[in-house]
Amino acid sequence: MENLLHFYVTRLGISLEEAKRQTVKFEKIEIPKKTIILNSGETENYLYFIVEGIVRFFMHKTHPTEPPKEITFSFIAKNMFYSAYDSFITRNPCEYNVQALQDTTVYRIHYLDVHDLYENTKVGNYIGRISAEQLYLKKAQREISLVSHNAEERYLNLLKSYPEYILQIPLKYIASYLGITPQALSRIRRHIS
């Protein structure tokens, strides 16, 4: 709980005692490597804070003339909030999957408890805003990167964002995230090393 409490104290500027009161509804979960945390078609019921590990967001792409493939569109790592946020806020089934890429430790809080915090505490509202802002910024940065950077620049940006994890993410997921083939990614990695 230290990571989550540290986030509350340093990011929100509240006392440790108040942080403990705000985080009492979070539960610690250990998620084994390769576990699907949320399947497409399920509704997201939790907001998560990652203590250790990394998760990926992906969807299955099908086309009548091509074999099905997975498209990775986001990675979230240590000391960040995450959720299938569109499903979380709309209460509609999710259209993608969320998977732990490593053994991952998270603190999670249920949708109903989040709304209780929103309604009854100023800090709860602030956490909701920070979570939404983090998720929005990641999405916006990804979209801008896809239209304004080439594959090598996108890889370097990913390397900057996840330096301690980049070598632990399978090459095929990174290539999918960048919108290139694993072979093209291998060429980029050789070129920059």
mmCIF file with all atom_site columns, C-alpha atoms in Angstrom:
data_model
loop_
_atom_site.group_PDB
_atom_site.id
_atom_site.type_symbol
_atom_site.label_atom_id
_atom_site.label_alt_id
_atom_site.label_comp_id
_atom_site.label_asym_id
_atom_site.label_entity_id
_atom_site.label_seq_id
_atom_site.pdbx_PDB_ins_code
_atom_site.Cartn_x
_atom_site.Cartn_y
_atom_site.Cartn_z
_atom_site.occupancy
_atom_site.B_iso_or_equiv
_atom_site.pdbx_formal_charge
_atom_site.auth_seq_id
_atom_site.auth_comp_id
_atom_site.auth_asym_id
_atom_site.auth_atom_id
_atom_site.pdbx_PDB_model_num
ATOM 1   C CA . MET A 1 1   ? 0.000   0.000   0.000   1.00 0.00 ? 1   MET A CA 1
ATOM 2   C CA . GLU A 1 2   ? 3.060   2.252   0.350   1.00 0.00 ? 2   GLU A CA 1
ATOM 3   C CA . ASN A 1 3   ? 3.089   3.156   -3.366  1.00 0.00 ? 3   ASN A CA 1
ATOM 4   C CA . LEU A 1 4   ? -0.575  4.123   -3.335  1.00 0.00 ? 4   LEU A CA 1
ATOM 5   C CA . LEU A 1 5   ? -0.244  6.070   -0.075  1.00 0.00 ? 5   LEU A CA 1
ATOM 6   C CA . HIS A 1 6   ? 2.873   7.813   -1.430  1.00 0.00 ? 6   HIS A CA 1
ATOM 7   C CA . PHE A 1 7   ? 0.907   8.805   -4.540  1.00 0.00 ? 7   PHE A CA 1
ATOM 8   C CA . TYR A 1 8   ? -1.898  10.260  -2.395  1.00 0.00 ? 8   TYR A CA 1
ATOM 9   C CA . VAL A 1 9   ? 0.479   12.153  -0.094  1.00 0.00 ? 9   VAL A CA 1
ATOM 10  C CA . THR A 1 10  ? 2.828   13.539  -2.768  1.00 0.00 ? 10  THR A CA 1
ATOM 11  C CA . ARG A 1 11  ? 0.369   14.090  -5.622  1.00 0.00 ? 11  ARG A CA 1
ATOM 12  C CA . LEU A 1 12  ? -2.550  15.325  -3.551  1.00 0.00 ? 12  LEU A CA 1
ATOM 13  C CA . GLY A 1 13  ? -0.618  16.979  -0.736  1.00 0.00 ? 13  GLY A CA 1
ATOM 14  C CA . ILE A 1 14  ? -2.712  15.362  1.979   1.00 0.00 ? 14  ILE A CA 1
ATOM 15  C CA . SER A 1 15  ? -1.561  13.916  5.281   1.00 0.00 ? 15  SER A CA 1
ATOM 16  C CA . LEU A 1 16  ? -0.695  10.243  5.620   1.00 0.00 ? 16  LEU A CA 1
ATOM 17  C CA . GLU A 1 17  ? -3.655  9.783   7.957   1.00 0.00 ? 17  GLU A CA 1
ATOM 18  C CA . GLU A 1 18  ? -6.061  11.263  5.399   1.00 0.00 ? 18  GLU A CA 1
ATOM 19  C CA . ALA A 1 19  ? -4.470  9.155   2.651   1.00 0.00 ? 19  ALA A CA 1
ATOM 20  C CA . LYS A 1 20  ? -5.075  6.031   4.731   1.00 0.00 ? 20  LYS A CA 1
ATOM 21  C CA . ARG A 1 21  ? -8.748  6.989   5.138   1.00 0.00 ? 21  ARG A CA 1
ATOM 22  C CA . GLN A 1 22  ? -9.076  7.561   1.383   1.00 0.00 ? 22  GLN A CA 1
ATOM 23  C CA . THR A 1 23  ? -7.471  4.255   0.398   1.00 0.00 ? 23  THR A CA 1
ATOM 24  C CA . VAL A 1 24  ? -9.242  1.949   2.848   1.00 0.00 ? 24  VAL A CA 1
ATOM 25  C CA . LYS A 1 25  ? -11.556 0.580   0.116   1.00 0.00 ? 25  LYS A CA 1
ATOM 26  C CA . PHE A 1 26  ? -8.681  -0.422  -2.185  1.00 0.00 ? 26  PHE A CA 1
ATOM 27  C CA . GLU A 1 27  ? -7.814  -4.119  -2.182  1.00 0.00 ? 27  GLU A CA 1
ATOM 28  C CA . LYS A 1 28  ? -4.456  -5.585  -3.145  1.00 0.00 ? 28  LYS A CA 1
ATOM 29  C CA . ILE A 1 29  ? -4.514  -8.108  -5.981  1.00 0.00 ? 29  ILE A CA 1
ATOM 30  C CA . GLU A 1 30  ? -1.652  -10.202 -7.374  1.00 0.00 ? 30  GLU A CA 1
ATOM 31  C CA . ILE A 1 31  ? -2.189  -10.940 -11.065 1.00 0.00 ? 31  ILE A CA 1
ATOM 32  C CA . PRO A 1 32  ? -0.083  -13.699 -12.649 1.00 0.00 ? 32  PRO A CA 1
ATOM 33  C CA . LYS A 1 33  ? 1.751   -13.052 -15.921 1.00 0.00 ? 33  LYS A CA 1
ATOM 34  C CA . LYS A 1 34  ? -0.393  -13.475 -19.073 1.00 0.00 ? 34  LYS A CA 1
ATOM 35  C CA . THR A 1 35  ? -3.689  -13.317 -17.136 1.00 0.00 ? 35  THR A CA 1
ATOM 36  C CA . ILE A 1 36  ? -6.568  -11.668 -18.969 1.00 0.00 ? 36  ILE A CA 1
ATOM 37  C CA . ILE A 1 37  ? -7.851  -9.157  -16.418 1.00 0.00 ? 37  ILE A CA 1
ATOM 38  C CA . LEU A 1 38  ? -10.847 -8.085  -18.481 1.00 0.00 ? 38  LEU A CA 1
ATOM 39  C CA . ASN A 1 39  ? -12.286 -9.814  -21.547 1.00 0.00 ? 39  ASN A CA 1
ATOM 40  C CA . SER A 1 40  ? -14.025 -8.113  -24.407 1.00 0.00 ? 40  SER A CA 1
ATOM 41  C CA . GLY A 1 41  ? -17.750 -8.204  -23.667 1.00 0.00 ? 41  GLY A CA 1
ATOM 42  C CA . GLU A 1 42  ? -17.339 -7.786  -19.904 1.00 0.00 ? 42  GLU A CA 1
ATOM 43  C CA . THR A 1 43  ? -18.087 -4.572  -18.034 1.00 0.00 ? 43  THR A CA 1
ATOM 44  C CA . GLU A 1 44  ? -15.223 -2.923  -16.155 1.00 0.00 ? 44  GLU A CA 1
ATOM 45  C CA . ASN A 1 45  ? -15.983 -2.735  -12.445 1.00 0.00 ? 45  ASN A CA 1
ATOM 46  C CA . TYR A 1 46  ? -12.652 -1.492  -11.067 1.00 0.00 ? 46  TYR A CA 1
ATOM 47  C CA . LEU A 1 47  ? -10.192 1.351   -11.110 1.00 0.00 ? 47  LEU A CA 1
ATOM 48  C CA . TYR A 1 48  ? -6.646  0.040   -10.632 1.00 0.00 ? 48  TYR A CA 1
ATOM 49  C CA . PHE A 1 49  ? -3.364  1.468   -9.376  1.00 0.00 ? 49  PHE A CA 1
ATOM 50  C CA . ILE A 1 50  ? -0.307  -0.512  -10.524 1.00 0.00 ? 50  ILE A CA 1
ATOM 51  C CA . VAL A 1 51  ? 2.323   -1.114  -7.855  1.00 0.00 ? 51  VAL A CA 1
ATOM 52  C CA . GLU A 1 52  ? 4.487   -3.410  -9.961  1.00 0.00 ? 52  GLU A CA 1
ATOM 53  C CA . GLY A 1 53  ? 4.195   -4.816  -13.461 1.00 0.00 ? 53  GLY A CA 1
ATOM 54  C CA . ILE A 1 54  ? 2.688   -3.795  -16.747 1.00 0.00 ? 54  ILE A CA 1
ATOM 55  C CA . VAL A 1 55  ? -0.617  -4.378  -18.505 1.00 0.00 ? 55  VAL A CA 1
ATOM 56  C CA . ARG A 1 56  ? -1.583  -4.117  -22.134 1.00 0.00 ? 56  ARG A CA 1
ATOM 57  C CA . PHE A 1 57  ? -4.843  -3.215  -23.805 1.00 0.00 ? 57  PHE A CA 1
ATOM 58  C CA . PHE A 1 58  ? -5.609  -5.063  -27.034 1.00 0.00 ? 58  PHE A CA 1
ATOM 59  C CA . MET A 1 59  ? -8.384  -6.080  -29.369 1.00 0.00 ? 59  MET A CA 1
ATOM 60  C CA . HIS A 1 60  ? -8.889  -8.800  -31.928 1.00 0.00 ? 60  HIS A CA 1
ATOM 61  C CA . LYS A 1 61  ? -9.084  -7.601  -35.506 1.00 0.00 ? 61  LYS A CA 1
ATOM 62  C CA . THR A 1 62  ? -10.899 -9.796  -37.956 1.00 0.00 ? 62  THR A CA 1
ATOM 63  C CA . HIS A 1 63  ? -11.190 -9.379  -41.698 1.00 0.00 ? 63  HIS A CA 1
ATOM 64  C CA . PRO A 1 64  ? -12.869 -11.830 -44.069 1.00 0.00 ? 64  PRO A CA 1
ATOM 65  C CA . THR A 1 65  ? -9.771  -12.232 -46.257 1.00 0.00 ? 65  THR A CA 1
ATOM 66  C CA . GLU A 1 66  ? -7.095  -12.157 -43.532 1.00 0.00 ? 66  GLU A CA 1
ATOM 67  C CA . PRO A 1 67  ? -6.310  -14.304 -40.504 1.00 0.00 ? 67  PRO A CA 1
ATOM 68  C CA . PRO A 1 68  ? -7.427  -12.739 -37.195 1.00 0.00 ? 68  PRO A CA 1
ATOM 69  C CA . LYS A 1 69  ? -4.795  -10.765 -35.337 1.00 0.00 ? 69  LYS A CA 1
ATOM 70  C CA . GLU A 1 70  ? -4.355  -8.911  -32.065 1.00 0.00 ? 70  GLU A CA 1
ATOM 71  C CA . ILE A 1 71  ? -3.857  -5.156  -32.090 1.00 0.00 ? 71  ILE A CA 1
ATOM 72  C CA . THR A 1 72  ? -2.149  -3.741  -28.980 1.00 0.00 ? 72  THR A CA 1
ATOM 73  C CA . PHE A 1 73  ? -3.083  -0.129  -28.392 1.00 0.00 ? 73  PHE A CA 1
ATOM 74  C CA . SER A 1 74  ? -1.853  0.729   -24.900 1.00 0.00 ? 74  SER A CA 1
ATOM 75  C CA . PHE A 1 75  ? 0.566   -0.222  -22.137 1.00 0.00 ? 75  PHE A CA 1
ATOM 76  C CA . ILE A 1 76  ? 0.180   0.960   -18.528 1.00 0.00 ? 76  ILE A CA 1
ATOM 77  C CA . ALA A 1 77  ? 2.916   0.480   -15.926 1.00 0.00 ? 77  ALA A CA 1
ATOM 78  C CA . LYS A 1 78  ? 3.991   1.065   -12.351 1.00 0.00 ? 78  LYS A CA 1
ATOM 79  C CA . ASN A 1 79  ? 2.577   4.003   -10.350 1.00 0.00 ? 79  ASN A CA 1
ATOM 80  C CA . MET A 1 80  ? -0.230  4.681   -12.798 1.00 0.00 ? 80  MET A CA 1
ATOM 81  C CA . PHE A 1 81  ? -3.980  4.327   -12.561 1.00 0.00 ? 81  PHE A CA 1
ATOM 82  C CA . TYR A 1 82  ? -5.736  2.348   -15.262 1.00 0.00 ? 82  TYR A CA 1
ATOM 83  C CA . SER A 1 83  ? -9.120  0.977   -16.155 1.00 0.00 ? 83  SER A CA 1
ATOM 84  C CA . ALA A 1 84  ? -11.112 0.103   -19.237 1.00 0.00 ? 84  ALA A CA 1
ATOM 85  C CA . TYR A 1 85  ? -12.391 3.562   -18.482 1.00 0.00 ? 85  TYR A CA 1
ATOM 86  C CA . ASP A 1 86  ? -14.991 3.858   -21.216 1.00 0.00 ? 86  ASP A CA 1
ATOM 87  C CA . SER A 1 87  ? -16.695 0.711   -19.920 1.00 0.00 ? 87  SER A CA 1
ATOM 88  C CA . PHE A 1 88  ? -16.161 1.808   -16.303 1.00 0.00 ? 88  PHE A CA 1
ATOM 89  C CA . ILE A 1 89  ? -17.990 5.110   -16.735 1.00 0.00 ? 89  ILE A CA 1
ATOM 90  C CA . THR A 1 90  ? -20.704 4.031   -19.203 1.00 0.00 ? 90  THR A CA 1
ATOM 91  C CA . ARG A 1 91  ? -21.349 0.622   -17.561 1.00 0.00 ? 91  ARG A CA 1
ATOM 92  C CA . ASN A 1 92  ? -21.400 -0.871  -21.072 1.00 0.00 ? 92  ASN A CA 1
ATOM 93  C CA . PRO A 1 93  ? -19.455 -3.991  -22.064 1.00 0.00 ? 93  PRO A CA 1
ATOM 94  C CA . CYS A 1 94  ? -15.850 -3.413  -23.052 1.00 0.00 ? 94  CYS A CA 1
ATOM 95  C CA . GLU A 1 95  ? -14.840 -3.864  -26.699 1.00 0.00 ? 95  GLU A CA 1
ATOM 96  C CA . TYR A 1 96  ? -11.246 -4.887  -25.941 1.00 0.00 ? 96  TYR A CA 1
ATOM 97  C CA . ASN A 1 97  ? -9.155  -6.970  -23.546 1.00 0.00 ? 97  ASN A CA 1
ATOM 98  C CA . VAL A 1 98  ? -6.777  -6.087  -20.710 1.00 0.00 ? 98  VAL A CA 1
ATOM 99  C CA . GLN A 1 99  ? -3.890  -8.452  -19.912 1.00 0.00 ? 99  GLN A CA 1
ATOM 100 C CA . ALA A 1 100 ? -1.061  -8.582  -17.371 1.00 0.00 ? 100 ALA A CA 1
ATOM 101 C CA . LEU A 1 101 ? 2.208   -8.918  -19.296 1.00 0.00 ? 101 LEU A CA 1
ATOM 102 C CA . GLN A 1 102 ? 4.179   -9.701  -16.150 1.00 0.00 ? 102 GLN A CA 1
ATOM 103 C CA . ASP A 1 103 ? 3.354   -10.780 -12.651 1.00 0.00 ? 103 ASP A CA 1
ATOM 104 C CA . THR A 1 104 ? 1.531   -7.601  -11.683 1.00 0.00 ? 104 THR A CA 1
ATOM 105 C CA . THR A 1 105 ? 0.545   -6.175  -8.309  1.00 0.00 ? 105 THR A CA 1
ATOM 106 C CA . VAL A 1 106 ? -2.333  -3.722  -8.210  1.00 0.00 ? 106 VAL A CA 1
ATOM 107 C CA . TYR A 1 107 ? -4.620  -2.012  -5.770  1.00 0.00 ? 107 TYR A CA 1
ATOM 108 C CA . ARG A 1 108 ? -8.148  -1.859  -7.064  1.00 0.00 ? 108 ARG A CA 1
ATOM 109 C CA . ILE A 1 109 ? -11.310 -0.131  -5.976  1.00 0.00 ? 109 ILE A CA 1
ATOM 110 C CA . HIS A 1 110 ? -14.821 -1.085  -7.057  1.00 0.00 ? 110 HIS A CA 1
ATOM 111 C CA . TYR A 1 111 ? -17.007 1.223   -9.126  1.00 0.00 ? 111 TYR A CA 1
ATOM 112 C CA . LEU A 1 112 ? -19.509 1.706   -6.280  1.00 0.00 ? 112 LEU A CA 1
ATOM 113 C CA . ASP A 1 113 ? -16.729 2.622   -3.832  1.00 0.00 ? 113 ASP A CA 1
ATOM 114 C CA . VAL A 1 114 ? -15.257 5.097   -6.331  1.00 0.00 ? 114 VAL A CA 1
ATOM 115 C CA . HIS A 1 115 ? -18.623 6.800   -6.616  1.00 0.00 ? 115 HIS A CA 1
ATOM 116 C CA . ASP A 1 116 ? -18.977 6.844   -2.852  1.00 0.00 ? 116 ASP A CA 1
ATOM 117 C CA . LEU A 1 117 ? -15.628 8.664   -2.664  1.00 0.00 ? 117 LEU A CA 1
ATOM 118 C CA . TYR A 1 118 ? -16.714 11.050  -5.438  1.00 0.00 ? 118 TYR A CA 1
ATOM 119 C CA . GLU A 1 119 ? -19.888 11.951  -3.604  1.00 0.00 ? 119 GLU A CA 1
ATOM 120 C CA . ASN A 1 120 ? -18.530 12.166  -0.074  1.00 0.00 ? 120 ASN A CA 1
ATOM 121 C CA . THR A 1 121 ? -14.971 13.493  -0.290  1.00 0.00 ? 121 THR A CA 1
ATOM 122 C CA . LYS A 1 122 ? -13.161 16.268  -2.074  1.00 0.00 ? 122 LYS A CA 1
ATOM 123 C CA . VAL A 1 123 ? -10.075 14.058  -2.446  1.00 0.00 ? 123 VAL A CA 1
ATOM 124 C CA . GLY A 1 124 ? -12.185 11.332  -4.079  1.00 0.00 ? 124 GLY A CA 1
ATOM 125 C CA . ASN A 1 125 ? -13.276 13.753  -6.767  1.00 0.00 ? 125 ASN A CA 1
ATOM 126 C CA . TYR A 1 126 ? -9.669  14.804  -7.288  1.00 0.00 ? 126 TYR A CA 1
ATOM 127 C CA . ILE A 1 127 ? -8.513  11.191  -7.688  1.00 0.00 ? 127 ILE A CA 1
ATOM 128 C CA . GLY A 1 128 ? -11.273 10.625  -10.227 1.00 0.00 ? 128 GLY A CA 1
ATOM 129 C CA . ARG A 1 129 ? -10.116 13.651  -12.157 1.00 0.00 ? 129 ARG A CA 1
ATOM 130 C CA . ILE A 1 130 ? -6.445  12.606  -12.027 1.00 0.00 ? 130 ILE A CA 1
ATOM 131 C CA . SER A 1 131 ? -7.305  9.096   -13.212 1.00 0.00 ? 131 SER A CA 1
ATOM 132 C CA . ALA A 1 132 ? -9.369  10.427  -16.107 1.00 0.00 ? 132 ALA A CA 1
ATOM 133 C CA . GLU A 1 133 ? -6.656  12.953  -17.005 1.00 0.00 ? 133 GLU A CA 1
ATOM 134 C CA . GLN A 1 134 ? -3.912  10.291  -17.024 1.00 0.00 ? 134 GLN A CA 1
ATOM 135 C CA . LEU A 1 135 ? -5.956  8.003   -19.256 1.00 0.00 ? 135 LEU A CA 1
ATOM 136 C CA . TYR A 1 136 ? -6.926  10.855  -21.573 1.00 0.00 ? 136 TYR A CA 1
ATOM 137 C CA . LEU A 1 137 ? -3.332  12.087  -21.910 1.00 0.00 ? 137 LEU A CA 1
ATOM 138 C CA . LYS A 1 138 ? -2.084  8.598   -22.794 1.00 0.00 ? 138 LYS A CA 1
ATOM 139 C CA . LYS A 1 139 ? -4.807  8.291   -25.425 1.00 0.00 ? 139 LYS A CA 1
ATOM 140 C CA . ALA A 1 140 ? -4.148  11.744  -26.899 1.00 0.00 ? 140 ALA A CA 1
ATOM 141 C CA . GLN A 1 141 ? -0.374  11.214  -26.968 1.00 0.00 ? 141 GLN A CA 1
ATOM 142 C CA . ARG A 1 142 ? -0.845  7.883   -28.717 1.00 0.00 ? 142 ARG A CA 1
ATOM 143 C CA . GLU A 1 143 ? -3.150  9.372   -31.359 1.00 0.00 ? 143 GLU A CA 1
ATOM 144 C CA . ILE A 1 144 ? -0.825  12.312  -32.013 1.00 0.00 ? 144 ILE A CA 1
ATOM 145 C CA . SER A 1 145 ? 2.162   9.994   -32.220 1.00 0.00 ? 145 SER A CA 1
ATOM 146 C CA . LEU A 1 146 ? 0.449   7.763   -34.786 1.00 0.00 ? 146 LEU A CA 1
ATOM 147 C CA . VAL A 1 147 ? -0.182  10.663  -37.149 1.00 0.00 ? 147 VAL A CA 1
ATOM 148 C CA . SER A 1 148 ? 2.915   12.786  -36.592 1.00 0.00 ? 148 SER A CA 1
ATOM 149 C CA . HIS A 1 149 ? 5.813   10.392  -35.900 1.00 0.00 ? 149 HIS A CA 1
ATOM 150 C CA . ASN A 1 150 ? 7.412   7.645   -37.921 1.00 0.00 ? 150 ASN A CA 1
ATOM 151 C CA . ALA A 1 151 ? 7.820   4.138   -36.488 1.00 0.00 ? 151 ALA A CA 1
ATOM 152 C CA . GLU A 1 152 ? 11.320  4.795   -35.153 1.00 0.00 ? 152 GLU A CA 1
ATOM 153 C CA . GLU A 1 153 ? 10.197  7.954   -33.336 1.00 0.00 ? 153 GLU A CA 1
ATOM 154 C CA . ARG A 1 154 ? 7.208   6.078   -31.890 1.00 0.00 ? 154 ARG A CA 1
ATOM 155 C CA . TYR A 1 155 ? 9.562   3.347   -30.656 1.00 0.00 ? 155 TYR A CA 1
ATOM 156 C CA . LEU A 1 156 ? 11.910  5.901   -29.058 1.00 0.00 ? 156 LEU A CA 1
ATOM 157 C CA . ASN A 1 157 ? 8.938   7.548   -27.323 1.00 0.00 ? 157 ASN A CA 1
ATOM 158 C CA . LEU A 1 158 ? 7.812   4.163   -26.022 1.00 0.00 ? 158 LEU A CA 1
ATOM 159 C CA . LEU A 1 159 ? 11.353  3.453   -24.852 1.00 0.00 ? 159 LEU A CA 1
ATOM 160 C CA . LYS A 1 160 ? 11.340  6.770   -22.980 1.00 0.00 ? 160 LYS A CA 1
ATOM 161 C CA . SER A 1 161 ? 7.962   6.046   -21.376 1.00 0.00 ? 161 SER A CA 1
ATOM 162 C CA . TYR A 1 162 ? 8.778   2.492   -20.250 1.00 0.00 ? 162 TYR A CA 1
ATOM 163 C CA . PRO A 1 163 ? 12.580  2.186   -19.963 1.00 0.00 ? 163 PRO A CA 1
ATOM 164 C CA . GLU A 1 164 ? 12.525  -0.490  -17.279 1.00 0.00 ? 164 GLU A CA 1
ATOM 165 C CA . TYR A 1 165 ? 9.888   -2.588  -19.050 1.00 0.00 ? 165 TYR A CA 1
ATOM 166 C CA . ILE A 1 166 ? 10.595  -2.275  -22.764 1.00 0.00 ? 166 ILE A CA 1
ATOM 167 C CA . LEU A 1 167 ? 12.862  -5.331  -22.903 1.00 0.00 ? 167 LEU A CA 1
ATOM 168 C CA . GLN A 1 168 ? 10.290  -7.365  -20.980 1.00 0.00 ? 168 GLN A CA 1
ATOM 169 C CA . ILE A 1 169 ? 7.419   -6.685  -23.392 1.00 0.00 ? 169 ILE A CA 1
ATOM 170 C CA . PRO A 1 170 ? 7.257   -9.294  -26.161 1.00 0.00 ? 170 PRO A CA 1
ATOM 171 C CA . LEU A 1 171 ? 8.420   -7.906  -29.499 1.00 0.00 ? 171 LEU A CA 1
ATOM 172 C CA . LYS A 1 172 ? 5.155   -8.799  -31.242 1.00 0.00 ? 172 LYS A CA 1
ATOM 173 C CA . TYR A 1 173 ? 3.151   -6.608  -28.822 1.00 0.00 ? 173 TYR A CA 1
ATOM 174 C CA . ILE A 1 174 ? 5.486   -3.653  -29.244 1.00 0.00 ? 174 ILE A CA 1
ATOM 175 C CA . ALA A 1 175 ? 5.361   -4.022  -33.032 1.00 0.00 ? 175 ALA A CA 1
ATOM 176 C CA . SER A 1 176 ? 1.560   -4.184  -32.929 1.00 0.00 ? 176 SER A CA 1
ATOM 177 C CA . TYR A 1 177 ? 1.449   -1.072  -30.730 1.00 0.00 ? 177 TYR A CA 1
ATOM 178 C CA . LEU A 1 178 ? 3.698   0.771   -33.185 1.00 0.00 ? 178 LEU A CA 1
ATOM 179 C CA . GLY A 1 179 ? 1.679   -0.401  -36.189 1.00 0.00 ? 179 GLY A CA 1
ATOM 180 C CA . ILE A 1 180 ? 4.590   -2.246  -37.802 1.00 0.00 ? 180 ILE A CA 1
ATOM 181 C CA . THR A 1 181 ? 5.766   -5.826  -38.272 1.00 0.00 ? 181 THR A CA 1
ATOM 182 C CA . PRO A 1 182 ? 8.105   -7.522  -35.776 1.00 0.00 ? 182 PRO A CA 1
ATOM 183 C CA . GLN A 1 183 ? 10.738  -7.631  -38.545 1.00 0.00 ? 183 GLN A CA 1
ATOM 184 C CA . ALA A 1 184 ? 10.526  -3.855  -39.049 1.00 0.00 ? 184 ALA A CA 1
ATOM 185 C CA . LEU A 1 185 ? 10.849  -3.380  -35.286 1.00 0.00 ? 185 LEU A CA 1
ATOM 186 C CA . SER A 1 186 ? 13.969  -5.586  -35.244 1.00 0.00 ? 186 SER A CA 1
ATOM 187 C CA . ARG A 1 187 ? 15.501  -3.352  -37.943 1.00 0.00 ? 187 ARG A CA 1
ATOM 188 C CA . ILE A 1 188 ? 14.665  -0.215  -35.919 1.00 0.00 ? 188 ILE A CA 1
ATOM 189 C CA . ARG A 1 189 ? 16.209  -1.705  -32.772 1.00 0.00 ? 189 ARG A CA 1
ATOM 190 C CA . ARG A 1 190 ? 19.391  -2.647  -34.657 1.00 0.00 ? 190 ARG A CA 1
ATOM 191 C CA . HIS A 1 191 ? 19.583  0.825   -36.179 1.00 0.00 ? 191 HIS A CA 1
ATOM 192 C CA . ILE A 1 192 ? 19.352  2.706   -32.871 1.00 0.00 ? 192 ILE A CA 1
ATOM 193 C CA . SER A 1 193 ? 21.635  0.442   -30.823 1.00 0.00 ? 193 SER A CA 1
#
